[in-house]
CSV table of C-alpha atoms and ligand atoms in Angstrom, one decimal:
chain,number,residue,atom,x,y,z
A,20,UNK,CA,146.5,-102.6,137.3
A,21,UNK,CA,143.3,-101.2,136.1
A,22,UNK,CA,141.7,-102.0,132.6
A,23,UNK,CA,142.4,-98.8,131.5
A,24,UNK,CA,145.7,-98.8,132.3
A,25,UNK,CA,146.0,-102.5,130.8
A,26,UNK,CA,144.3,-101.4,128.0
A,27,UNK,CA,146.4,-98.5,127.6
A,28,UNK,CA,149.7,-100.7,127.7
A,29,UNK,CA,148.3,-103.1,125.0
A,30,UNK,CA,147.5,-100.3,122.7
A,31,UNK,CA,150.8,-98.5,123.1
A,32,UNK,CA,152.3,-101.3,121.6
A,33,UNK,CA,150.6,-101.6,118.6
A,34,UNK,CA,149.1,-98.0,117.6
A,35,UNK,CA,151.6,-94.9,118.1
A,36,UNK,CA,151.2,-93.6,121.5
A,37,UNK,CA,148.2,-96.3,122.6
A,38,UNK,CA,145.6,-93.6,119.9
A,39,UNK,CA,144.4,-92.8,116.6
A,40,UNK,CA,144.1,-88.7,117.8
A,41,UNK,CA,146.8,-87.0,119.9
A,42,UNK,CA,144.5,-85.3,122.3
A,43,UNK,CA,143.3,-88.6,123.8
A,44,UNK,CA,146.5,-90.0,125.3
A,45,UNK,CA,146.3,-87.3,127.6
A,46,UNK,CA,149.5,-86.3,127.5
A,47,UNK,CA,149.1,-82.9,128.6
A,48,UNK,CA,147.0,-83.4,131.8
A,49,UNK,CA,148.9,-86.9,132.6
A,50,UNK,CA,147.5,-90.2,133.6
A,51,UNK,CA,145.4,-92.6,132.3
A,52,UNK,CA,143.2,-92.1,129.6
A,53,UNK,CA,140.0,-93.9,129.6
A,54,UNK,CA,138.9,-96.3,127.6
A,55,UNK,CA,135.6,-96.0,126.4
A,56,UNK,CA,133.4,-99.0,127.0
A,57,UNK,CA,129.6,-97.6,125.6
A,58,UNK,CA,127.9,-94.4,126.0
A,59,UNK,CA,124.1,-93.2,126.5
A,60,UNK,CA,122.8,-90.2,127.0
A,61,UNK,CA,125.2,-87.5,129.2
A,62,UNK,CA,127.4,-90.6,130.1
A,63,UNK,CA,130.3,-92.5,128.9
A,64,UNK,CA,131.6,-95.4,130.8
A,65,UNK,CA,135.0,-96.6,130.7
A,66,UNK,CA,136.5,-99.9,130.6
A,67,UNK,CA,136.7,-100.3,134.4
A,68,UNK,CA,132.9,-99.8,134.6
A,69,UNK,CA,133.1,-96.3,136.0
A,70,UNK,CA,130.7,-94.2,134.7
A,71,UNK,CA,131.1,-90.5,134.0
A,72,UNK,CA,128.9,-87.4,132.6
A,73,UNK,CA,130.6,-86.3,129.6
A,74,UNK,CA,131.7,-83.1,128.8
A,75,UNK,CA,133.4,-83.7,125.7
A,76,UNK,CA,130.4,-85.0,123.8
A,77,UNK,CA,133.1,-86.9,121.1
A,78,UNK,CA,134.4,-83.5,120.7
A,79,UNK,CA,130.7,-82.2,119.6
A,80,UNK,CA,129.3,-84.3,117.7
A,81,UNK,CA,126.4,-85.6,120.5
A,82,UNK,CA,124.2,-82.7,120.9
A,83,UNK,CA,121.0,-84.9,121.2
A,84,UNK,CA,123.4,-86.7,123.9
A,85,UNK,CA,125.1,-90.0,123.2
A,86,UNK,CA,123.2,-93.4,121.6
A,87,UNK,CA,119.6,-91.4,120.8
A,88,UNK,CA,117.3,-94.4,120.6
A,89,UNK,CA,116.3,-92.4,117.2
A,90,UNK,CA,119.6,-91.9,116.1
A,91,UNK,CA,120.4,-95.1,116.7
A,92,UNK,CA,117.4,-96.4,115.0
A,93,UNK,CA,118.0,-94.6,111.8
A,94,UNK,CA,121.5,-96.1,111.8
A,95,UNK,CA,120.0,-99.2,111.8
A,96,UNK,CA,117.2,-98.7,109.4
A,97,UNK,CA,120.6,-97.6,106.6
A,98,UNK,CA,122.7,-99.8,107.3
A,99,UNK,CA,120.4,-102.5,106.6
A,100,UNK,CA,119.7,-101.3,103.0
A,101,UNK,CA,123.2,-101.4,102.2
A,102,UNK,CA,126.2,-99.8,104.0
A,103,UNK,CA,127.8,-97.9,101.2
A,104,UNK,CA,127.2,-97.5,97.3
A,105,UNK,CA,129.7,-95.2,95.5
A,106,UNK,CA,126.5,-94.1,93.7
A,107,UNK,CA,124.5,-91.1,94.4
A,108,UNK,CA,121.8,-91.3,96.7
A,109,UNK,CA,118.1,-89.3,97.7
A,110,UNK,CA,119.4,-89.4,101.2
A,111,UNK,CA,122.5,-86.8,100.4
A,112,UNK,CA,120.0,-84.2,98.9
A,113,UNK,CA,117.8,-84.6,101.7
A,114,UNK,CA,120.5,-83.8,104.3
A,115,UNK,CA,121.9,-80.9,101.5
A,116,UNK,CA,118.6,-79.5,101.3
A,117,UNK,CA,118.5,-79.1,104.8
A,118,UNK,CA,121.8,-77.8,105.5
A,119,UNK,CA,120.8,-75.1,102.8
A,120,UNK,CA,117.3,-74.9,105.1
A,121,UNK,CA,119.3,-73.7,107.7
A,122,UNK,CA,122.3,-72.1,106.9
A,123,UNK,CA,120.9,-69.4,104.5
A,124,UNK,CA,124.5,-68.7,103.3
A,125,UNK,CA,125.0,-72.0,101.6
A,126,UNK,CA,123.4,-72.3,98.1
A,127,UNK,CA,125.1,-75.4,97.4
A,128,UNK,CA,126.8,-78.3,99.5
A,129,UNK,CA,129.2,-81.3,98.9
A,130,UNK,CA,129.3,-84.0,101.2
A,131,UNK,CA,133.0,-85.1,102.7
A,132,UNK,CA,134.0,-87.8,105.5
A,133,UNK,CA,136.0,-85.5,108.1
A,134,UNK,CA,136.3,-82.1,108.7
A,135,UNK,CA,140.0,-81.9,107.8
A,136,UNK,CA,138.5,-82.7,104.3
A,137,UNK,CA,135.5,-80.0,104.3
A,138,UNK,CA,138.5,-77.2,105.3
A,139,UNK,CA,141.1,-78.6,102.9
A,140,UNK,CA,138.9,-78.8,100.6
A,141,UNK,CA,137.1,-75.9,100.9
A,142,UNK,CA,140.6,-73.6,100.5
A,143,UNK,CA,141.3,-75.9,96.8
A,144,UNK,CA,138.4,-74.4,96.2
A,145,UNK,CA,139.0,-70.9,97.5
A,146,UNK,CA,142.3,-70.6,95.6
A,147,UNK,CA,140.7,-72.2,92.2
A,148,UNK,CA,137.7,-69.4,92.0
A,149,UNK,CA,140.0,-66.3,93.1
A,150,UNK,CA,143.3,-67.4,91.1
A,151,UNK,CA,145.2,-66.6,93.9
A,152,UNK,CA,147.3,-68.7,96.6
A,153,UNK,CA,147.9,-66.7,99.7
A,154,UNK,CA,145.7,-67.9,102.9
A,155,UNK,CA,144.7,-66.1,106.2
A,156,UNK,CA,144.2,-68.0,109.0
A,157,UNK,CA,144.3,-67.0,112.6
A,158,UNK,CA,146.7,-68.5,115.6
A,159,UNK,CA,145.5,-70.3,117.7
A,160,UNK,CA,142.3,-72.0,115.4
A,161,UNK,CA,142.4,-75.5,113.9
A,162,UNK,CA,140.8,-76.7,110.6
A,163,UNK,CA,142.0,-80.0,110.4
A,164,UNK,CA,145.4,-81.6,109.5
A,165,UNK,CA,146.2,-80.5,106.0
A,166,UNK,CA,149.6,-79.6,105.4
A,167,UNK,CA,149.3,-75.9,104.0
A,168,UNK,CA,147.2,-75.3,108.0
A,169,UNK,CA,149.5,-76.7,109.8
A,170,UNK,CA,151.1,-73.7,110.3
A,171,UNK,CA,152.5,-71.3,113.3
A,172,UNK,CA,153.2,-67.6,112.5
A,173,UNK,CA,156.2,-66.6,110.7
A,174,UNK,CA,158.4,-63.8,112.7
A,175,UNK,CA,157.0,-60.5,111.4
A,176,UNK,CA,153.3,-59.6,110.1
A,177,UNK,CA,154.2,-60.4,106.6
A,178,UNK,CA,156.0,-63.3,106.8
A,179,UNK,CA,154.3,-66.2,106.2
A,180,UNK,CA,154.2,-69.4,108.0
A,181,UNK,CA,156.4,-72.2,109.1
A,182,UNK,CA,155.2,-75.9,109.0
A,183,UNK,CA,153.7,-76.7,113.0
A,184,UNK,CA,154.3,-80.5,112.3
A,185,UNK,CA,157.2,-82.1,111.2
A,186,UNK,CA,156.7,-83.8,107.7
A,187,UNK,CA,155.6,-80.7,106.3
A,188,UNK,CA,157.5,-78.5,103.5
A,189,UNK,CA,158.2,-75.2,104.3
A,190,UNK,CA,157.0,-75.0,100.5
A,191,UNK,CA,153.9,-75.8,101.4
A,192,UNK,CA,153.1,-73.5,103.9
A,193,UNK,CA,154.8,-70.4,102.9
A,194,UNK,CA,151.2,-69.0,101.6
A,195,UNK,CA,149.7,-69.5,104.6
A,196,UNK,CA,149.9,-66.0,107.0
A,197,UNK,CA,148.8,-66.5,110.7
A,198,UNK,CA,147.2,-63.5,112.0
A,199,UNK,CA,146.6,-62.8,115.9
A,200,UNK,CA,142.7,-63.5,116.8
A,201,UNK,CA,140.6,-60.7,117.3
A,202,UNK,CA,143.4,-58.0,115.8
A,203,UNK,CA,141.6,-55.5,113.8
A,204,UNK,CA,144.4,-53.5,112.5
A,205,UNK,CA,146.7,-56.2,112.2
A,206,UNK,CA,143.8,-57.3,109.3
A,207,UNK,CA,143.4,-54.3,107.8
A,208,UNK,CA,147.2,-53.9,107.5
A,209,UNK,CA,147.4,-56.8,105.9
A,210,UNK,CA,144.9,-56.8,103.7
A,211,UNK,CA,146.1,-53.2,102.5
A,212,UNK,CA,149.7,-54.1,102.0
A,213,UNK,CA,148.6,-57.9,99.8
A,214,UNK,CA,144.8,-57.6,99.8
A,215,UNK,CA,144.9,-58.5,96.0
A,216,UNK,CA,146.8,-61.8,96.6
A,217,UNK,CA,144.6,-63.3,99.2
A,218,UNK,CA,142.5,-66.6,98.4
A,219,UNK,CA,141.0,-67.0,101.0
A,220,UNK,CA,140.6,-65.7,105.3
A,221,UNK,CA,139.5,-69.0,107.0
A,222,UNK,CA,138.6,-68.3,110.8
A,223,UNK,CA,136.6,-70.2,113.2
A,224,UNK,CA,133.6,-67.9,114.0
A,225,UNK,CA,134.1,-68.5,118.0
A,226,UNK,CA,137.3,-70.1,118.5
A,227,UNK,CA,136.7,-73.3,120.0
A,228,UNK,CA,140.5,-75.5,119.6
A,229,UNK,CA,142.2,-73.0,121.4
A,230,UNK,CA,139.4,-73.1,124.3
A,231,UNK,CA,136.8,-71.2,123.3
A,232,UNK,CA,137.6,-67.3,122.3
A,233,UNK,CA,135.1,-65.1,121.7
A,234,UNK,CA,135.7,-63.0,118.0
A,235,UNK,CA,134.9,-59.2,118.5
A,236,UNK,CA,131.7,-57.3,116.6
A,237,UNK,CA,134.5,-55.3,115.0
A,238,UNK,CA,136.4,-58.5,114.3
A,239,UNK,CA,134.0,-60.4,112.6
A,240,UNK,CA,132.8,-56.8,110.9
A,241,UNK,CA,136.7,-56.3,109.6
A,242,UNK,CA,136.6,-60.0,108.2
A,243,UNK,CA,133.6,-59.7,106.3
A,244,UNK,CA,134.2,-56.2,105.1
A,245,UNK,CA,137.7,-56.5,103.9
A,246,UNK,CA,137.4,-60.1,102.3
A,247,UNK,CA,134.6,-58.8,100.6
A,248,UNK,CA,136.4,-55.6,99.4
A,249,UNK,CA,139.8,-57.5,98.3
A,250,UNK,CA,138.1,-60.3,96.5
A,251,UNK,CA,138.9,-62.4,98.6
A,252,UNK,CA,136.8,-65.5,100.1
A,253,UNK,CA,135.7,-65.5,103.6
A,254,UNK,CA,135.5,-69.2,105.0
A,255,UNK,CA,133.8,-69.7,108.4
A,256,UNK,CA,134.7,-72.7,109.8
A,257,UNK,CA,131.6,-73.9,111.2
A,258,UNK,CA,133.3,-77.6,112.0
A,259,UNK,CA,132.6,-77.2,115.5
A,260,UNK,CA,130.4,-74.6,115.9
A,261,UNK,CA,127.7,-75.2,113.1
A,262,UNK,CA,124.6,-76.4,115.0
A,263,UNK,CA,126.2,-76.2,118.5
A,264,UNK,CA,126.1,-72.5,118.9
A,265,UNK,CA,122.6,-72.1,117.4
A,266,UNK,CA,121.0,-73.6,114.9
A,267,UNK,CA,122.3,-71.2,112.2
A,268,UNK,CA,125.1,-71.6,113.1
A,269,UNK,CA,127.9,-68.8,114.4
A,270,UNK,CA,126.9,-67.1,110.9
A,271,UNK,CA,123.5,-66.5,112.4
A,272,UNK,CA,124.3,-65.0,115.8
A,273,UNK,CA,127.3,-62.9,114.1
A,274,UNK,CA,123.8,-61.5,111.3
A,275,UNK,CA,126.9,-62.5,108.7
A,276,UNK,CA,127.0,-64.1,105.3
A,277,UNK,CA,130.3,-66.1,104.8
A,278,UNK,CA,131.0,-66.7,101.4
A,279,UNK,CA,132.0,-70.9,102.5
A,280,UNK,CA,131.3,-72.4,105.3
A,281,UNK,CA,132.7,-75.7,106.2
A,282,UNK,CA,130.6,-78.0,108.4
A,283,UNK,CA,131.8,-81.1,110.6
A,284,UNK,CA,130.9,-82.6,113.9
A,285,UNK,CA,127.1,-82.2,114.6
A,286,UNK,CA,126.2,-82.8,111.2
A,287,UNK,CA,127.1,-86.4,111.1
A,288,UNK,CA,125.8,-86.9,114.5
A,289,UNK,CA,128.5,-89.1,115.4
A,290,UNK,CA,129.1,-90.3,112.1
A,291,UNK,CA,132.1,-89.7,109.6
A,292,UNK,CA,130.3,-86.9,107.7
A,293,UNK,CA,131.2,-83.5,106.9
A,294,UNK,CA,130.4,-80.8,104.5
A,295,UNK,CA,131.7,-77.4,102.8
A,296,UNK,CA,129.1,-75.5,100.8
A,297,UNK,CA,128.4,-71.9,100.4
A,298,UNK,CA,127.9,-69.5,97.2
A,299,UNK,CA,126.8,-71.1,93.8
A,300,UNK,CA,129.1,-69.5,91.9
A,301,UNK,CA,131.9,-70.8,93.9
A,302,UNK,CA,130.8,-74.1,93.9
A,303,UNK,CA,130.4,-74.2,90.5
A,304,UNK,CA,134.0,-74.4,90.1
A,305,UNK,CA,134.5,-77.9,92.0
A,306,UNK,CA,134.1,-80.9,89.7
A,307,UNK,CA,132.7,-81.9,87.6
A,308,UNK,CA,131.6,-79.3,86.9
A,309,UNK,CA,134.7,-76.9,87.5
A,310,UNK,CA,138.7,-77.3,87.4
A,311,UNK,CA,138.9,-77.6,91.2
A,312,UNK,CA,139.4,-81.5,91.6
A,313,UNK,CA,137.9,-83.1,95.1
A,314,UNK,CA,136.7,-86.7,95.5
A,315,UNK,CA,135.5,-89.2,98.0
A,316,UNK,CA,134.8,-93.1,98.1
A,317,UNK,CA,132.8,-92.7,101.1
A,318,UNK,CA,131.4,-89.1,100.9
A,319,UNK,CA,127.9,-89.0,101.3
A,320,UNK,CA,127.7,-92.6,102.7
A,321,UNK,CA,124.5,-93.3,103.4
A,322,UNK,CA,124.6,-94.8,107.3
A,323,UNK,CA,126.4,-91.3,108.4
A,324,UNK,CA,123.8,-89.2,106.2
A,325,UNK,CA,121.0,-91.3,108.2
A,326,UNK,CA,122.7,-90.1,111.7
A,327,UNK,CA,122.8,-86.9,110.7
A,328,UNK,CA,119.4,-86.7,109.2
A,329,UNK,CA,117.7,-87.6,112.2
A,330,UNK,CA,120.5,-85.6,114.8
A,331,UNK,CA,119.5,-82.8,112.1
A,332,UNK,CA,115.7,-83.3,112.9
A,333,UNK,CA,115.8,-82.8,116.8
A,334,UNK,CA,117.8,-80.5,117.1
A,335,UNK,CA,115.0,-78.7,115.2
A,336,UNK,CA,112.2,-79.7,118.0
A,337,UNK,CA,110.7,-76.8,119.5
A,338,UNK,CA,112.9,-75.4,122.5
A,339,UNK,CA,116.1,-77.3,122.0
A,340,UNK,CA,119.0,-74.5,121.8
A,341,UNK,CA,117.0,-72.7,124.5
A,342,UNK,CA,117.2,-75.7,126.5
A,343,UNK,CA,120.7,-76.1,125.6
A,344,UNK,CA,121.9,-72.7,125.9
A,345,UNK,CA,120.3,-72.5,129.4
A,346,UNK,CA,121.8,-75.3,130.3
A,347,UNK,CA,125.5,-74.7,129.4
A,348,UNK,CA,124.9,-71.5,130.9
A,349,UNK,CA,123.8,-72.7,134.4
A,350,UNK,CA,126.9,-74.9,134.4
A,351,UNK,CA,129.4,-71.8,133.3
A,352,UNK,CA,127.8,-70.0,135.9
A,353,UNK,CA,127.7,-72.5,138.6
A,354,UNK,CA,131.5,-73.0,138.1
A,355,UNK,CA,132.3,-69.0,138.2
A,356,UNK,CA,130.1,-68.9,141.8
A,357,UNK,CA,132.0,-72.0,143.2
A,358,UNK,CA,135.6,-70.5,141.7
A,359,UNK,CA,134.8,-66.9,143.7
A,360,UNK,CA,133.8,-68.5,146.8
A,361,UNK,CA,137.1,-70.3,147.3
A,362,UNK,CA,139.4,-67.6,145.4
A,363,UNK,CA,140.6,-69.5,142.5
A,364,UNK,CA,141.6,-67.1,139.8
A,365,UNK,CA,139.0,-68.3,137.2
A,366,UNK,CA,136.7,-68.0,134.2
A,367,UNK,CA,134.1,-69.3,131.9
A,368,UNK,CA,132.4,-68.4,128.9
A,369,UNK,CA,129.8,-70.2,127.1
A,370,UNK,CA,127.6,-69.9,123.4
A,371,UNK,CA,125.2,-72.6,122.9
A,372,UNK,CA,125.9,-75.4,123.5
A,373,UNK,CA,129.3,-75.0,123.9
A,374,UNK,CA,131.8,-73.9,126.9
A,375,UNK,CA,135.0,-72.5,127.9
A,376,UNK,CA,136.9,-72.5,131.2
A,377,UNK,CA,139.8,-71.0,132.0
A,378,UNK,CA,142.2,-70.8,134.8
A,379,UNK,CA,143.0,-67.0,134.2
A,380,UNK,CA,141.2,-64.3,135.7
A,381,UNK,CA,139.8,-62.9,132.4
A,382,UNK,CA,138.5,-64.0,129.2
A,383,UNK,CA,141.1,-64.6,126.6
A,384,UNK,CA,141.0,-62.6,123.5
A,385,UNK,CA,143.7,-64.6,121.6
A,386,UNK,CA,146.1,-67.4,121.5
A,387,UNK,CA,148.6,-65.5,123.5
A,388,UNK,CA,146.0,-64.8,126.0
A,389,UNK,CA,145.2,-68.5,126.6
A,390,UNK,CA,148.5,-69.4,126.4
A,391,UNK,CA,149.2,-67.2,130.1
A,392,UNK,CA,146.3,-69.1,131.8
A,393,UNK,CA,147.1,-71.6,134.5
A,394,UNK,CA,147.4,-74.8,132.9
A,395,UNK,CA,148.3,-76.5,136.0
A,396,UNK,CA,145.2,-75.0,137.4
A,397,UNK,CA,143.3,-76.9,135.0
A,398,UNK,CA,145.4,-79.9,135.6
A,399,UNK,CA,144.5,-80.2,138.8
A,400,UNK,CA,141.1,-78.9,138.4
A,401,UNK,CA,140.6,-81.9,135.2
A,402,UNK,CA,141.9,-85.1,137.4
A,403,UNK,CA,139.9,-83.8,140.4
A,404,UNK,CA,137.1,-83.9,138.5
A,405,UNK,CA,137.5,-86.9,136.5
A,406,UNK,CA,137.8,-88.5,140.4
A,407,UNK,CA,134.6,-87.2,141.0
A,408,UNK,CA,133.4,-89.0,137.6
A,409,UNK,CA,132.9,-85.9,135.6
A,410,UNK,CA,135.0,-85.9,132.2
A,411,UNK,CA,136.3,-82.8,130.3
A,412,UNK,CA,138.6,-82.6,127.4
A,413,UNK,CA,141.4,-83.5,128.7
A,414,UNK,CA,143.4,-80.0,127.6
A,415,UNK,CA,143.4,-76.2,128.7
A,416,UNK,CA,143.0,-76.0,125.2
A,417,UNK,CA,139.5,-77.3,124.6
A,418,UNK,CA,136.2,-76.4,124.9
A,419,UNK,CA,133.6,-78.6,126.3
A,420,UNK,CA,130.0,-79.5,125.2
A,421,UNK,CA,127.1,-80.1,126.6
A,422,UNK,CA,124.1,-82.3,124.9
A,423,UNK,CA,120.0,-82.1,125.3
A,424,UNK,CA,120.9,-85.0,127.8
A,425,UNK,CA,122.7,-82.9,130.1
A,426,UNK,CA,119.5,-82.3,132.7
A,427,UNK,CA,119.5,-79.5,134.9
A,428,UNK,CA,120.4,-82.4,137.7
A,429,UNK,CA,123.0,-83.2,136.1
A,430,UNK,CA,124.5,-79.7,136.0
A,431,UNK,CA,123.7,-78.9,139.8
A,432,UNK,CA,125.2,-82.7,140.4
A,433,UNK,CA,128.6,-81.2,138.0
A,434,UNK,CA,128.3,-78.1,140.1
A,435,UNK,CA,128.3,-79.7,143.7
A,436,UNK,CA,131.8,-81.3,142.3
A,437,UNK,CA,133.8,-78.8,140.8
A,438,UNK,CA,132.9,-77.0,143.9
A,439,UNK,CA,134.8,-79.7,146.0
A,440,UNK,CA,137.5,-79.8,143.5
A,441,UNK,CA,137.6,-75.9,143.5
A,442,UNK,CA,137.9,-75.9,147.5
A,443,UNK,CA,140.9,-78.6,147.7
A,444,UNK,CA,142.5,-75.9,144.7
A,445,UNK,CA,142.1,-73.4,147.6
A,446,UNK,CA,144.1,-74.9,150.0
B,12,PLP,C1,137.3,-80.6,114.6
B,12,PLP,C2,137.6,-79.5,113.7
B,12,PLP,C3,138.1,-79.7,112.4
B,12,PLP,C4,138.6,-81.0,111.9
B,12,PLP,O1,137.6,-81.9,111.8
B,12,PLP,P1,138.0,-83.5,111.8
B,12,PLP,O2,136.7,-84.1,111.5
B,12,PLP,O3,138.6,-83.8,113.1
B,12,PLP,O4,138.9,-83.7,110.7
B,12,PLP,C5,138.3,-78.6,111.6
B,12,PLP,N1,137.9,-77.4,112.0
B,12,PLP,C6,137.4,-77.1,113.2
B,12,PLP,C7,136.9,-75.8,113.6
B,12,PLP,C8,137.2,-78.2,114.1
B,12,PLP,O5,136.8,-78.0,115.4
């Protein structure tokens, strides 16, 4: 037996399914997941010693690539002064003031622990400044684990939700309407049948938990128009996206000003840190100040505020999304040359720092769209790789990421593989 595997068998037995998040048991590719020994740079290494470029980047959060030496430095410079106060701190403006620096749409910010938190959170809030307790939110996106999103589209356009996870009331999702991804006039329907009862339209600004799916101009138009008309509060859920697809965030490349935006990921560099922020006069209604209750022992704790401070800081260094942009581009493209030369039905996207492949012959619009892609494909396409030493999220349904680390060697070195892999596909 490998360590992995040994691992694996030891963990099964003491934490549900051998992991504390489903994805990683890879149930749907098969095998062996890999336990994680250390990281640096574009590499992880697993327990066995075998050492891999990552592609999955913790899910995002290692943009600057894994274990910066200045990351890593900061972390240590906080944690000496204390690891965690329950008392405000100058480091949590700092890092607010520079969210606000960046994100032009958010006047004010609260620091959480998780993005689950920073959506969940952000709809309380949603639903406290409009009065009202209906929800939008699109198939096929994820903000986190809170019961009312947990949800899969009810059976007509009007019907809302059923619970997507056992252990949640039908109560407590039945104000939750799942909407089709990029479909305009299912929106506008919508919103003119029950505009006046809608909280809040939470969407991820490029769909990146359902691979990542490009939104429309009139898509992201429609959202910001008729949210805005209804009184209604547009949430961008920036989790993923926010300082992986530019530095502004998806708001910035869509030239659109959400009324929240919840934050995740990136932000904490690899820390437990996440935020929700947006219009002052929103925010004003969380307390203390306002009615809308939200809490957190360790929100704003100070050793993740000093990770993200400083993965903040480089990301800001002349050239980086560029860089990174270039880079994730080259590897999309590389894959797309090697897929056409050997006749695999394929495709990739990418924004940023951020990537999507698909074993479908076009770019999905929707949920339903990525749901009719090969997922064998990638199967087969994901282990071949991981053989190679090259690791991707081990889904169809992910996006991958790519960090400042990721050299252009590195890509061509990624490239030469998949087109092995691509080629035994072929056959
Ligand atoms: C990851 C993610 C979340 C949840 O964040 P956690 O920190 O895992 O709770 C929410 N929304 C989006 C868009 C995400 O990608």
């Amino acid at each position: 037996m490998t360590r992995n595997e040994t691992l694996f068998n030891r963990a099964k037995s003491i934490i549900p399914g051998g992991v504390n998040s489903p994805v990683r048991a890879f149930g749907s590719v098969g095998g062996v997941p890999r336990f994680i020994q250390k990281a640096e740079g574009a590499y992880v290494w697993d327990a066995d010693g075998t050492k891999y470029i990552d592609y999955v980047g913790s899910w995002g959060p290692a943009i600057v690539g894994h274990a910066h030496p200045e990351v890593i430095e900061a972390v240590r410079e906080a944690a000496l002064g204390g690891l965690s106060f329950g008392a405000p701190t100058e480091g949590e403006i700092v890092i607010a003031e520079e969210i606000a620096k960046l994100v032009p749409s958010v006047e004010q910010v609260r620091l959480v622990s998780s993005g689950t938190e920073a959506t969940m959170s952000a709809i309380r809030l949603a639903r406290g400044f409009t009065g009202h307790d209906k929800i939008i939110k699109f198939e096929g996106c994820y903000h986190g684990h809170s019961d009312s999103l947990l949800v899969k589209a009810g059976s007509g356009l009007l019907t809302f939700g059923n619970p997507s996870s056992a252990g949640v009331p039908a109560d407590f999702t039945k104000h939750t309407l799942v909407l089709e991804y990029n479909n305009v006039a299912q929106l506008e329907e919508t919103f003119a049948q029950i505009g006046g009862e809608i909280a809040c339209v939470i969407v991820e600004p490029f769909a990146g938990n359902m691979n990542l799916v490009r939104p429309s101009e009139n898509f992201v138009k429609a959202l910001r128009e008729l949210t805005a008309k209804h009184g209604a509060v547009l949430i961008y859920d920036e989790v993923m996206t926010g300082f992986r697809v530019a530095l502004g965030g998806a708001q910035s490349l869509h030239g659109i000003t959400p009324d929240l935006t919840t934050m995740g990921k990136v932000i904490g560099g690899g820390m437990p840190l996440a935020a929700f922020g947006g219009r002052k006069d929103i925010m004003a209604c969380i307390s203390p100040l306002g009615g809308v209750y939200q809490a957190g022992t360790l929100s704003g704790n100070p050793v993740a505020v000093a990770a993200g401070l400083k993965t903040l800081e480089i990301i800001q260094r002349q050239g980086f999304y560029e860089n990174l942009t270039e880079r994730t581009a080259q590897l999309v493209d590389s894959f797309k040359t090697a897929a056409a030369e050997t006749g695999v039905a394929f495709s990739a996207d990418s924004v940023g720092g951020m990537f999507g492949l698909y074993f479908a012959d076009r770019l999905p619009q929707n949920y339903a769209d990525m749901a009719r892609s090969n997922v064998d494909g990638f199967k087969t396409f994901f282990h071949g790789m991981l053989d190679k030493s090259v690791a991707f999220g081990p889904s169809a349904y992910e996006a991958g990421f790519v960090s400042a680390a990721h050299t252009s060697g590195l890509i061509e070195e990624t490239a030469a593989a998949a087109k092995e892999v691509f080629k035994a596909m072929a056959v």
